[in-house]
């Protein structure tokens, strides 16, 4: 059976090339508003607080994992209330390689692994819009096992340590996304797939993107009335059914144009448009450039701007 989540993850091409070990002691607070790329944090010991734009404050404890696919404005702080004098601009690098927030002399109240991951697809922004705005995973044993492996690897000085750590972080990222639909109430693809009736609709869209779907036809697939389906889908996904279908069709079209160098007419047919001209108008409106120009100017396998060496790597919560 086709798995829509696998399709989205495969197109996103997630990787985690940049991470730091951090710790905090006493009262501290750090804020970032200029990140933009996907941010993740795994609590290895202790606890701290997280404030993300559009979400209530979260108290993070040992074993928790947080992923913000598009981190724009967020802050982390100690469990102890922190004031203006406790704001950290630059962390202290300890001899053991940890980046310390707060007091360098006191034993840590929290140890964490955090950093910026990469969605290597040029369509990352479009595809990330299908994910929850924030994924907070707690109490997932598989994730805890992966976090322990990551923690052990960060402390050891084994051969190929960096390669192993990158692979573990990639798996950790995918497992967090996969678990997020079970543990996070934020709208997005994962939450929608947890609804059995809506999952059927998502699979139909992904199996047959070329079909001329209507809201009524999609509601029928879910065995729901049109009005109930429309409201239920929008509540779970965070966007209307036809908006999701358009977003998915455009992601497929960009992939076909970039990787297979298919003709405009062929791409139009494969993503549900009756003519190349109709598709070109829709693509230009949605993407911002005509499909022919996109295909010409986008090399195969081009990486996302958020690669190592970009602002996503140089900027850090610690």
PDB file of C-alpha atoms in Angstrom:
ATOM      1  CA  UNK A   1       0.000   0.000   0.000  1.00  0.00           C
ATOM      2  CA  UNK A   2       1.275   3.465  -0.873  1.00  0.00           C
ATOM      3  CA  UNK A   3       2.561   5.415   2.145  1.00  0.00           C
ATOM      4  CA  UNK A   4       2.073   9.201   1.756  1.00  0.00           C
ATOM      5  CA  UNK A   5       4.402   9.943   4.657  1.00  0.00           C
ATOM      6  CA  UNK A   6       7.211   7.977   3.012  1.00  0.00           C
ATOM      7  CA  UNK A   7       6.660   9.939  -0.191  1.00  0.00           C
ATOM      8  CA  UNK A   8       6.914  13.285   1.593  1.00  0.00           C
ATOM      9  CA  UNK A   9      10.011  12.255   3.580  1.00  0.00           C
ATOM     10  CA  UNK A  10      11.682  10.894   0.442  1.00  0.00           C
ATOM     11  CA  UNK A  11      11.116  14.181  -1.366  1.00  0.00           C
ATOM     12  CA  UNK A  12      12.282  16.235   1.639  1.00  0.00           C
ATOM     13  CA  UNK A  13      15.612  14.351   1.786  1.00  0.00           C
ATOM     14  CA  UNK A  14      16.195  14.990   5.513  1.00  0.00           C
ATOM     15  CA  UNK A  15      19.689  15.048   6.972  1.00  0.00           C
ATOM     16  CA  UNK A  16      21.208  16.261  10.229  1.00  0.00           C
ATOM     17  CA  UNK A  17      24.729  17.505   9.505  1.00  0.00           C
ATOM     18  CA  UNK A  18      25.066  19.944  12.401  1.00  0.00           C
ATOM     19  CA  UNK A  19      24.634  19.350  16.120  1.00  0.00           C
ATOM     20  CA  UNK A  20      26.035  20.479  19.459  1.00  0.00           C
ATOM     21  CA  UNK A  21      26.090  19.106  22.963  1.00  0.00           C
ATOM     22  CA  UNK A  22      24.780  21.683  25.375  1.00  0.00           C
ATOM     23  CA  UNK A  23      24.160  21.978  29.089  1.00  0.00           C
ATOM     24  CA  UNK A  24      22.626  24.500  31.425  1.00  0.00           C
ATOM     25  CA  UNK A  25      23.111  25.368  35.070  1.00  0.00           C
ATOM     26  CA  UNK A  26      21.425  27.954  37.261  1.00  0.00           C
ATOM     27  CA  UNK A  27      19.266  30.618  35.625  1.00  0.00           C
ATOM     28  CA  UNK A  28      19.605  31.227  31.886  1.00  0.00           C
ATOM     29  CA  UNK A  29      17.625  32.131  28.806  1.00  0.00           C
ATOM     30  CA  UNK A  30      18.543  32.213  25.111  1.00  0.00           C
ATOM     31  CA  UNK A  31      16.391  33.503  22.253  1.00  0.00           C
ATOM     32  CA  UNK A  32      16.685  33.166  18.477  1.00  0.00           C
ATOM     33  CA  UNK A  33      14.576  34.907  15.850  1.00  0.00           C
ATOM     34  CA  UNK A  34      16.715  34.618  12.699  1.00  0.00           C
ATOM     35  CA  UNK A  35      17.069  30.877  12.168  1.00  0.00           C
ATOM     36  CA  UNK A  36      14.439  29.792   9.653  1.00  0.00           C
ATOM     37  CA  UNK A  37      15.746  26.253   9.136  1.00  0.00           C
ATOM     38  CA  UNK A  38      14.566  23.063  10.870  1.00  0.00           C
ATOM     39  CA  UNK A  39      15.685  23.007  14.521  1.00  0.00           C
ATOM     40  CA  UNK A  40      15.734  19.973  16.797  1.00  0.00           C
ATOM     41  CA  UNK A  41      16.490  19.368  20.456  1.00  0.00           C
ATOM     42  CA  UNK A  42      16.821  16.107  22.421  1.00  0.00           C
ATOM     43  CA  UNK A  43      16.846  16.260  26.227  1.00  0.00           C
ATOM     44  CA  UNK A  44      19.437  13.768  27.468  1.00  0.00           C
ATOM     45  CA  UNK A  45      19.259  14.638  31.182  1.00  0.00           C
ATOM     46  CA  UNK A  46      17.288  17.053  33.364  1.00  0.00           C
ATOM     47  CA  UNK A  47      14.870  19.572  31.924  1.00  0.00           C
ATOM     48  CA  UNK A  48      14.326  23.089  30.559  1.00  0.00           C
ATOM     49  CA  UNK A  49      11.630  25.258  28.995  1.00  0.00           C
ATOM     50  CA  UNK A  50      10.813  25.944  25.356  1.00  0.00           C
ATOM     51  CA  UNK A  51       8.764  28.837  23.993  1.00  0.00           C
ATOM     52  CA  UNK A  52       7.950  28.764  20.285  1.00  0.00           C
ATOM     53  CA  UNK A  53       5.918  31.323  18.385  1.00  0.00           C
ATOM     54  CA  UNK A  54       2.297  30.239  18.131  1.00  0.00           C
ATOM     55  CA  UNK A  55       2.574  27.589  20.872  1.00  0.00           C
ATOM     56  CA  UNK A  56       2.180  27.459  24.633  1.00  0.00           C
ATOM     57  CA  UNK A  57       5.335  27.086  26.714  1.00  0.00           C
ATOM     58  CA  UNK A  58       6.537  23.467  26.934  1.00  0.00           C
ATOM     59  CA  UNK A  59       8.472  22.019  29.853  1.00  0.00           C
ATOM     60  CA  UNK A  60      10.934  19.588  28.291  1.00  0.00           C
ATOM     61  CA  UNK A  61      12.149  16.659  30.361  1.00  0.00           C
ATOM     62  CA  UNK A  62      14.614  13.809  29.915  1.00  0.00           C
ATOM     63  CA  UNK A  63      13.667  11.671  26.905  1.00  0.00           C
ATOM     64  CA  UNK A  64      11.750  14.462  25.122  1.00  0.00           C
ATOM     65  CA  UNK A  65      12.451  15.336  21.501  1.00  0.00           C
ATOM     66  CA  UNK A  66      11.335  18.525  19.741  1.00  0.00           C
ATOM     67  CA  UNK A  67      11.459  19.352  16.054  1.00  0.00           C
ATOM     68  CA  UNK A  68      10.473  22.746  14.627  1.00  0.00           C
ATOM     69  CA  UNK A  69      10.476  22.316  10.811  1.00  0.00           C
ATOM     70  CA  UNK A  70      10.711  26.072  10.244  1.00  0.00           C
ATOM     71  CA  UNK A  71      12.128  27.710  13.359  1.00  0.00           C
ATOM     72  CA  UNK A  72      11.474  31.439  13.131  1.00  0.00           C
ATOM     73  CA  UNK A  73      11.101  32.723  16.676  1.00  0.00           C
ATOM     74  CA  UNK A  74      11.733  30.618  19.763  1.00  0.00           C
ATOM     75  CA  UNK A  75      13.488  30.637  23.131  1.00  0.00           C
ATOM     76  CA  UNK A  76      14.837  28.129  25.612  1.00  0.00           C
ATOM     77  CA  UNK A  77      15.378  28.762  29.315  1.00  0.00           C
ATOM     78  CA  UNK A  78      16.127  27.108  32.621  1.00  0.00           C
ATOM     79  CA  UNK A  79      13.411  25.562  34.756  1.00  0.00           C
ATOM     80  CA  UNK A  80      14.258  28.253  37.301  1.00  0.00           C
ATOM     81  CA  UNK A  81      12.606  31.551  36.280  1.00  0.00           C
ATOM     82  CA  UNK A  82      15.091  33.646  34.306  1.00  0.00           C
ATOM     83  CA  UNK A  83      15.169  37.427  34.043  1.00  0.00           C
ATOM     84  CA  UNK A  84      16.757  39.944  31.684  1.00  0.00           C
ATOM     85  CA  UNK A  85      20.129  39.651  33.422  1.00  0.00           C
ATOM     86  CA  UNK A  86      20.174  35.897  32.713  1.00  0.00           C
ATOM     87  CA  UNK A  87      19.924  36.202  28.917  1.00  0.00           C
ATOM     88  CA  UNK A  88      22.812  34.411  27.203  1.00  0.00           C
ATOM     89  CA  UNK A  89      24.299  35.846  24.029  1.00  0.00           C
ATOM     90  CA  UNK A  90      27.308  33.525  23.721  1.00  0.00           C
ATOM     91  CA  UNK A  91      27.592  30.176  25.539  1.00  0.00           C
ATOM     92  CA  UNK A  92      30.698  29.062  27.404  1.00  0.00           C
ATOM     93  CA  UNK A  93      32.678  26.278  25.749  1.00  0.00           C
ATOM     94  CA  UNK A  94      33.663  23.768  28.440  1.00  0.00           C
ATOM     95  CA  UNK A  95      36.740  21.512  28.260  1.00  0.00           C
ATOM     96  CA  UNK A  96      34.517  18.478  27.599  1.00  0.00           C
ATOM     97  CA  UNK A  97      33.164  20.104  24.436  1.00  0.00           C
ATOM     98  CA  UNK A  98      29.781  21.082  25.876  1.00  0.00           C
ATOM     99  CA  UNK A  99      28.383  24.546  25.275  1.00  0.00           C
ATOM    100  CA  UNK A 100      27.274  25.791  28.708  1.00  0.00           C
ATOM    101  CA  UNK A 101      24.341  28.108  29.271  1.00  0.00           C
ATOM    102  CA  UNK A 102      24.296  29.856  32.653  1.00  0.00           C
ATOM    103  CA  UNK A 103      26.877  29.102  35.325  1.00  0.00           C
ATOM    104  CA  UNK A 104      30.066  27.358  34.170  1.00  0.00           C
ATOM    105  CA  UNK A 105      30.982  26.282  37.709  1.00  0.00           C
ATOM    106  CA  UNK A 106      27.784  24.598  38.906  1.00  0.00           C
ATOM    107  CA  UNK A 107      26.698  21.033  38.047  1.00  0.00           C
ATOM    108  CA  UNK A 108      24.286  21.014  35.068  1.00  0.00           C
ATOM    109  CA  UNK A 109      20.511  20.946  35.510  1.00  0.00           C
ATOM    110  CA  UNK A 110      20.043  19.861  31.896  1.00  0.00           C
ATOM    111  CA  UNK A 111      22.085  18.193  29.170  1.00  0.00           C
ATOM    112  CA  UNK A 112      20.815  18.289  25.625  1.00  0.00           C
ATOM    113  CA  UNK A 113      21.710  17.602  22.036  1.00  0.00           C
ATOM    114  CA  UNK A 114      20.529  20.276  19.669  1.00  0.00           C
ATOM    115  CA  UNK A 115      21.157  21.614  16.243  1.00  0.00           C
ATOM    116  CA  UNK A 116      19.848  22.304  12.771  1.00  0.00           C
ATOM    117  CA  UNK A 117      18.844  19.663  10.306  1.00  0.00           C
ATOM    118  CA  UNK A 118      18.523  20.038   6.569  1.00  0.00           C
ATOM    119  CA  UNK A 119      15.720  19.292   4.142  1.00  0.00           C
ATOM    120  CA  UNK A 120      17.930  18.951   1.060  1.00  0.00           C
ATOM    121  CA  UNK A 121      15.100  19.183  -1.437  1.00  0.00           C
ATOM    122  CA  UNK A 122      14.746  22.492  -3.311  1.00  0.00           C
ATOM    123  CA  UNK A 123      11.049  22.076  -2.494  1.00  0.00           C
ATOM    124  CA  UNK A 124      11.741  22.039   1.248  1.00  0.00           C
ATOM    125  CA  UNK A 125       9.615  25.067   2.137  1.00  0.00           C
ATOM    126  CA  UNK A 126       6.655  23.749   0.163  1.00  0.00           C
ATOM    127  CA  UNK A 127       6.915  20.223   1.584  1.00  0.00           C
ATOM    128  CA  UNK A 128       7.586  21.394   5.138  1.00  0.00           C
ATOM    129  CA  UNK A 129       4.245  23.203   5.008  1.00  0.00           C
ATOM    130  CA  UNK A 130       2.643  19.742   5.082  1.00  0.00           C
ATOM    131  CA  UNK A 131       4.276  18.970   8.439  1.00  0.00           C
ATOM    132  CA  UNK A 132       3.205  20.142  11.902  1.00  0.00           C
ATOM    133  CA  UNK A 133       4.647  23.515  12.926  1.00  0.00           C
ATOM    134  CA  UNK A 134       6.098  21.856  16.005  1.00  0.00           C
ATOM    135  CA  UNK A 135       6.656  18.169  16.813  1.00  0.00           C
ATOM    136  CA  UNK A 136       7.028  17.296  20.503  1.00  0.00           C
ATOM    137  CA  UNK A 137       7.580  13.610  21.180  1.00  0.00           C
ATOM    138  CA  UNK A 138       7.499  12.116  24.684  1.00  0.00           C
ATOM    139  CA  UNK A 139       7.443   8.564  25.970  1.00  0.00           C
ATOM    140  CA  UNK A 140       8.359   6.802  22.699  1.00  0.00           C
ATOM    141  CA  UNK A 141      10.701   3.901  23.515  1.00  0.00           C
ATOM    142  CA  UNK A 142      12.214   3.659  20.016  1.00  0.00           C
ATOM    143  CA  UNK A 143      13.060   7.352  20.122  1.00  0.00           C
ATOM    144  CA  UNK A 144      14.578   6.987  23.596  1.00  0.00           C
ATOM    145  CA  UNK A 145      16.797   4.164  22.316  1.00  0.00           C
ATOM    146  CA  UNK A 146      18.006   6.288  19.403  1.00  0.00           C
ATOM    147  CA  UNK A 147      18.654   9.231  21.710  1.00  0.00           C
ATOM    148  CA  UNK A 148      20.745   6.994  23.983  1.00  0.00           C
ATOM    149  CA  UNK A 149      22.801   5.831  20.991  1.00  0.00           C
ATOM    150  CA  UNK A 150      23.306   9.446  19.946  1.00  0.00           C
ATOM    151  CA  UNK A 151      24.291  10.406  23.488  1.00  0.00           C
ATOM    152  CA  UNK A 152      26.810   7.545  23.709  1.00  0.00           C
ATOM    153  CA  UNK A 153      28.295   8.437  20.332  1.00  0.00           C
ATOM    154  CA  UNK A 154      28.700  12.117  21.238  1.00  0.00           C
ATOM    155  CA  UNK A 155      30.666  11.189  24.362  1.00  0.00           C
ATOM    156  CA  UNK A 156      32.930   8.630  22.685  1.00  0.00           C
ATOM    157  CA  UNK A 157      35.914   9.190  20.412  1.00  0.00           C
ATOM    158  CA  UNK A 158      35.447   6.182  18.161  1.00  0.00           C
ATOM    159  CA  UNK A 159      36.615   5.976  14.538  1.00  0.00           C
ATOM    160  CA  UNK A 160      34.130   7.489  12.038  1.00  0.00           C
ATOM    161  CA  UNK A 161      32.293   9.124  14.938  1.00  0.00           C
ATOM    162  CA  UNK A 162      30.983  12.039  12.850  1.00  0.00           C
ATOM    163  CA  UNK A 163      29.662   9.749  10.099  1.00  0.00           C
ATOM    164  CA  UNK A 164      27.882   7.484  12.581  1.00  0.00           C
ATOM    165  CA  UNK A 165      26.451  10.448  14.453  1.00  0.00           C
ATOM    166  CA  UNK A 166      25.060  11.984  11.262  1.00  0.00           C
ATOM    167  CA  UNK A 167      23.338   8.724  10.299  1.00  0.00           C
ATOM    168  CA  UNK A 168      21.886   8.298  13.789  1.00  0.00           C
ATOM    169  CA  UNK A 169      20.572  11.850  13.730  1.00  0.00           C
ATOM    170  CA  UNK A 170      18.920  11.269  10.348  1.00  0.00           C
ATOM    171  CA  UNK A 171      17.114   8.204  11.702  1.00  0.00           C
ATOM    172  CA  UNK A 172      16.218  10.125  14.864  1.00  0.00           C
ATOM    173  CA  UNK A 173      14.723  12.903  12.759  1.00  0.00           C
ATOM    174  CA  UNK A 174      12.608  10.512  10.686  1.00  0.00           C
ATOM    175  CA  UNK A 175      11.461   8.592  13.776  1.00  0.00           C
ATOM    176  CA  UNK A 176      10.449  11.859  15.447  1.00  0.00           C
ATOM    177  CA  UNK A 177       8.395  12.861  12.409  1.00  0.00           C
ATOM    178  CA  UNK A 178       6.825   9.413  12.295  1.00  0.00           C
ATOM    179  CA  UNK A 179       5.983   9.495  16.001  1.00  0.00           C
ATOM    180  CA  UNK A 180       4.778  13.084  15.945  1.00  0.00           C
ATOM    181  CA  UNK A 181       1.319  12.251  14.631  1.00  0.00           C
ATOM    182  CA  UNK A 182       0.684  10.140  17.728  1.00  0.00           C
ATOM    183  CA  UNK A 183       1.938  12.623  20.283  1.00  0.00           C
ATOM    184  CA  UNK A 184       1.454  16.107  18.861  1.00  0.00           C
ATOM    185  CA  UNK A 185      -1.878  17.868  18.370  1.00  0.00           C
ATOM    186  CA  UNK A 186      -0.514  20.326  15.821  1.00  0.00           C
ATOM    187  CA  UNK A 187      -2.230  20.226  12.406  1.00  0.00           C
ATOM    188  CA  UNK A 188      -0.330  18.651   9.541  1.00  0.00           C
ATOM    189  CA  UNK A 189       0.064  15.548   7.442  1.00  0.00           C
ATOM    190  CA  UNK A 190       0.968  13.300  10.399  1.00  0.00           C
ATOM    191  CA  UNK A 191      -2.131  14.228  12.353  1.00  0.00           C
ATOM    192  CA  UNK A 192      -4.313  13.767   9.279  1.00  0.00           C
ATOM    193  CA  UNK A 193      -2.906  10.280   8.667  1.00  0.00           C
ATOM    194  CA  UNK A 194      -3.877   9.300  12.214  1.00  0.00           C
ATOM    195  CA  UNK A 195      -7.533   9.822  11.257  1.00  0.00           C
ATOM    196  CA  UNK A 196      -8.543   6.585   9.512  1.00  0.00           C
ATOM    197  CA  UNK A 197     -11.105   8.167   7.195  1.00  0.00           C
ATOM    198  CA  UNK A 198      -8.892  11.083   6.218  1.00  0.00           C
ATOM    199  CA  UNK A 199      -5.916   8.754   5.715  1.00  0.00           C
ATOM    200  CA  UNK A 200      -7.894   6.999   2.976  1.00  0.00           C
ATOM    201  CA  UNK A 201      -8.351  10.337   1.212  1.00  0.00           C
ATOM    202  CA  UNK A 202      -4.665  11.242   1.480  1.00  0.00           C
ATOM    203  CA  UNK A 203      -3.696   7.873   0.008  1.00  0.00           C
ATOM    204  CA  UNK A 204      -6.127   8.352  -2.883  1.00  0.00           C
ATOM    205  CA  UNK A 205      -4.654  11.789  -3.644  1.00  0.00           C
ATOM    206  CA  UNK A 206      -1.132  10.368  -3.615  1.00  0.00           C
ATOM    207  CA  UNK A 207      -2.049   7.253  -5.613  1.00  0.00           C
ATOM    208  CA  UNK A 208      -3.914   9.202  -8.294  1.00  0.00           C
ATOM    209  CA  UNK A 209      -2.745  12.833  -8.412  1.00  0.00           C
ATOM    210  CA  UNK A 210      -3.784  12.973 -12.083  1.00  0.00           C
ATOM    211  CA  UNK A 211      -7.457  12.327 -11.304  1.00  0.00           C
ATOM    212  CA  UNK A 212      -9.797  15.312 -11.507  1.00  0.00           C
ATOM    213  CA  UNK A 213     -10.732  15.235  -7.835  1.00  0.00           C
ATOM    214  CA  UNK A 214     -13.511  17.346  -6.358  1.00  0.00           C
ATOM    215  CA  UNK A 215     -14.288  17.921  -2.692  1.00  0.00           C
ATOM    216  CA  UNK A 216     -17.461  15.845  -3.122  1.00  0.00           C
ATOM    217  CA  UNK A 217     -15.510  12.909  -4.558  1.00  0.00           C
ATOM    218  CA  UNK A 218     -12.930  13.102  -1.780  1.00  0.00           C
ATOM    219  CA  UNK A 219     -15.682  13.255   0.856  1.00  0.00           C
ATOM    220  CA  UNK A 220     -17.160  10.121  -0.679  1.00  0.00           C
ATOM    221  CA  UNK A 221     -13.801   8.348  -0.293  1.00  0.00           C
ATOM    222  CA  UNK A 222     -13.913   9.241   3.410  1.00  0.00           C
ATOM    223  CA  UNK A 223     -17.598   8.179   3.650  1.00  0.00           C
ATOM    224  CA  UNK A 224     -18.415  11.580   5.109  1.00  0.00           C
ATOM    225  CA  UNK A 225     -20.754  14.332   4.036  1.00  0.00           C
ATOM    226  CA  UNK A 226     -19.124  17.114   2.049  1.00  0.00           C
ATOM    227  CA  UNK A 227     -19.415  19.688   4.848  1.00  0.00           C
ATOM    228  CA  UNK A 228     -18.223  17.348   7.609  1.00  0.00           C
ATOM    229  CA  UNK A 229     -15.304  16.170   5.489  1.00  0.00           C
ATOM    230  CA  UNK A 230     -14.234  19.703   4.568  1.00  0.00           C
ATOM    231  CA  UNK A 231     -14.257  20.871   8.183  1.00  0.00           C
ATOM    232  CA  UNK A 232     -12.597  17.708   9.538  1.00  0.00           C
ATOM    233  CA  UNK A 233      -9.835  17.776   6.913  1.00  0.00           C
ATOM    234  CA  UNK A 234      -9.094  21.460   7.462  1.00  0.00           C
ATOM    235  CA  UNK A 235      -8.947  21.002  11.236  1.00  0.00           C
ATOM    236  CA  UNK A 236      -6.508  18.064  10.973  1.00  0.00           C
ATOM    237  CA  UNK A 237      -4.319  19.295   8.114  1.00  0.00           C
ATOM    238  CA  UNK A 238      -4.393  23.032   8.679  1.00  0.00           C
ATOM    239  CA  UNK A 239      -5.389  23.642   5.056  1.00  0.00           C
ATOM    240  CA  UNK A 240      -8.357  22.868   2.813  1.00  0.00           C
ATOM    241  CA  UNK A 241      -8.470  19.570   0.849  1.00  0.00           C
ATOM    242  CA  UNK A 242      -7.960  21.168  -2.552  1.00  0.00           C
ATOM    243  CA  UNK A 243      -5.125  23.338  -1.218  1.00  0.00           C
ATOM    244  CA  UNK A 244      -3.368  20.187  -0.017  1.00  0.00           C
ATOM    245  CA  UNK A 245      -3.944  18.500  -3.371  1.00  0.00           C
ATOM    246  CA  UNK A 246      -2.514  21.525  -5.207  1.00  0.00           C
ATOM    247  CA  UNK A 247       0.521  21.621  -2.900  1.00  0.00           C
ATOM    248  CA  UNK A 248       1.194  17.928  -3.458  1.00  0.00           C
ATOM    249  CA  UNK A 249       0.750  18.205  -7.230  1.00  0.00           C
ATOM    250  CA  UNK A 250       3.190  21.106  -7.372  1.00  0.00           C
ATOM    251  CA  UNK A 251       5.741  19.173  -5.288  1.00  0.00           C
ATOM    252  CA  UNK A 252       5.466  16.240  -7.690  1.00  0.00           C
ATOM    253  CA  UNK A 253       5.657  18.545 -10.713  1.00  0.00           C
ATOM    254  CA  UNK A 254       8.828  20.221  -9.442  1.00  0.00           C
ATOM    255  CA  UNK A 255      10.387  16.834  -8.778  1.00  0.00           C
ATOM    256  CA  UNK A 256       9.497  15.599 -12.278  1.00  0.00           C
ATOM    257  CA  UNK A 257      10.832  18.747 -13.909  1.00  0.00           C
ATOM    258  CA  UNK A 258      14.027  18.688 -11.880  1.00  0.00           C
ATOM    259  CA  UNK A 259      14.938  14.999 -11.752  1.00  0.00           C
ATOM    260  CA  UNK A 260      13.352  13.402 -14.819  1.00  0.00           C
ATOM    261  CA  UNK A 261      13.442  16.456 -17.059  1.00  0.00           C
ATOM    262  CA  UNK A 262       9.998  15.437 -18.323  1.00  0.00           C
ATOM    263  CA  UNK A 263       8.248  17.599 -20.899  1.00  0.00           C
ATOM    264  CA  UNK A 264       5.742  20.209 -19.730  1.00  0.00           C
ATOM    265  CA  UNK A 265       2.876  18.289 -21.379  1.00  0.00           C
ATOM    266  CA  UNK A 266       3.903  15.028 -19.700  1.00  0.00           C
ATOM    267  CA  UNK A 267       4.198  16.643 -16.281  1.00  0.00           C
ATOM    268  CA  UNK A 268       0.836  18.352 -16.740  1.00  0.00           C
ATOM    269  CA  UNK A 269      -0.841  15.036 -17.507  1.00  0.00           C
ATOM    270  CA  UNK A 270       0.811  13.233 -14.583  1.00  0.00           C
ATOM    271  CA  UNK A 271      -0.307  15.801 -12.012  1.00  0.00           C
ATOM    272  CA  UNK A 272      -3.890  16.252 -13.147  1.00  0.00           C
ATOM    273  CA  UNK A 273      -4.013  19.057 -15.708  1.00  0.00           C
ATOM    274  CA  UNK A 274      -5.818  18.731 -19.027  1.00  0.00           C
ATOM    275  CA  UNK A 275      -3.313  20.843 -20.966  1.00  0.00           C
ATOM    276  CA  UNK A 276       0.228  22.139 -20.730  1.00  0.00           C
ATOM    277  CA  UNK A 277      -1.015  25.737 -20.827  1.00  0.00           C
ATOM    278  CA  UNK A 278      -3.409  25.254 -17.890  1.00  0.00           C
ATOM    279  CA  UNK A 279      -0.650  23.573 -15.904  1.00  0.00           C
ATOM    280  CA  UNK A 280       1.840  26.321 -16.761  1.00  0.00           C
ATOM    281  CA  UNK A 281      -0.504  29.004 -15.446  1.00  0.00           C
ATOM    282  CA  UNK A 282      -1.106  27.101 -12.180  1.00  0.00           C
ATOM    283  CA  UNK A 283       2.589  26.286 -11.729  1.00  0.00           C
ATOM    284  CA  UNK A 284       3.672  29.876 -12.348  1.00  0.00           C
ATOM    285  CA  UNK A 285       1.092  31.202  -9.889  1.00  0.00           C
ATOM    286  CA  UNK A 286       2.105  28.692  -7.187  1.00  0.00           C
ATOM    287  CA  UNK A 287       5.887  28.513  -7.652  1.00  0.00           C
ATOM    288  CA  UNK A 288       6.611  31.989  -8.976  1.00  0.00           C
ATOM    289  CA  UNK A 289       8.343  30.999 -12.235  1.00  0.00           C
ATOM    290  CA  UNK A 290       7.093  29.185 -15.371  1.00  0.00           C
ATOM    291  CA  UNK A 291       7.754  25.412 -15.448  1.00  0.00           C
ATOM    292  CA  UNK A 292      10.084  25.677 -18.473  1.00  0.00           C
ATOM    293  CA  UNK A 293      12.263  28.203 -16.673  1.00  0.00           C
ATOM    294  CA  UNK A 294      12.195  26.155 -13.469  1.00  0.00           C
ATOM    295  CA  UNK A 295      13.347  23.050 -15.352  1.00  0.00           C
ATOM    296  CA  UNK A 296      16.084  24.999 -17.131  1.00  0.00           C
ATOM    297  CA  UNK A 297      17.428  26.837 -14.080  1.00  0.00           C
ATOM    298  CA  UNK A 298      17.249  24.039 -11.480  1.00  0.00           C
ATOM    299  CA  UNK A 299      20.070  21.492 -11.820  1.00  0.00           C
ATOM    300  CA  UNK A 300      19.413  17.896 -10.870  1.00  0.00           C
ATOM    301  CA  UNK A 301      20.107  17.151  -7.243  1.00  0.00           C
ATOM    302  CA  UNK A 302      20.522  20.797  -6.254  1.00  0.00           C
ATOM    303  CA  UNK A 303      20.798  21.154  -2.493  1.00  0.00           C
ATOM    304  CA  UNK A 304      18.682  23.339  -0.282  1.00  0.00           C
ATOM    305  CA  UNK A 305      20.165  26.703   0.722  1.00  0.00           C
ATOM    306  CA  UNK A 306      20.213  25.431   4.330  1.00  0.00           C
ATOM    307  CA  UNK A 307      23.315  23.333   3.754  1.00  0.00           C
ATOM    308  CA  UNK A 308      26.394  23.281   5.982  1.00  0.00           C
ATOM    309  CA  UNK A 309      28.133  26.619   5.820  1.00  0.00           C
ATOM    310  CA  UNK A 310      24.898  28.583   5.470  1.00  0.00           C
ATOM    311  CA  UNK A 311      23.207  30.657   8.162  1.00  0.00           C
ATOM    312  CA  UNK A 312      21.430  27.553   9.409  1.00  0.00           C
ATOM    313  CA  UNK A 313      24.768  26.172  10.515  1.00  0.00           C
ATOM    314  CA  UNK A 314      26.403  29.324  11.737  1.00  0.00           C
ATOM    315  CA  UNK A 315      23.425  30.457  13.801  1.00  0.00           C
ATOM    316  CA  UNK A 316      22.649  28.341  16.856  1.00  0.00           C
ATOM    317  CA  UNK A 317      20.499  28.323  19.942  1.00  0.00           C
ATOM    318  CA  UNK A 318      23.770  27.788  21.804  1.00  0.00           C
TER     319      UNK A 318
END
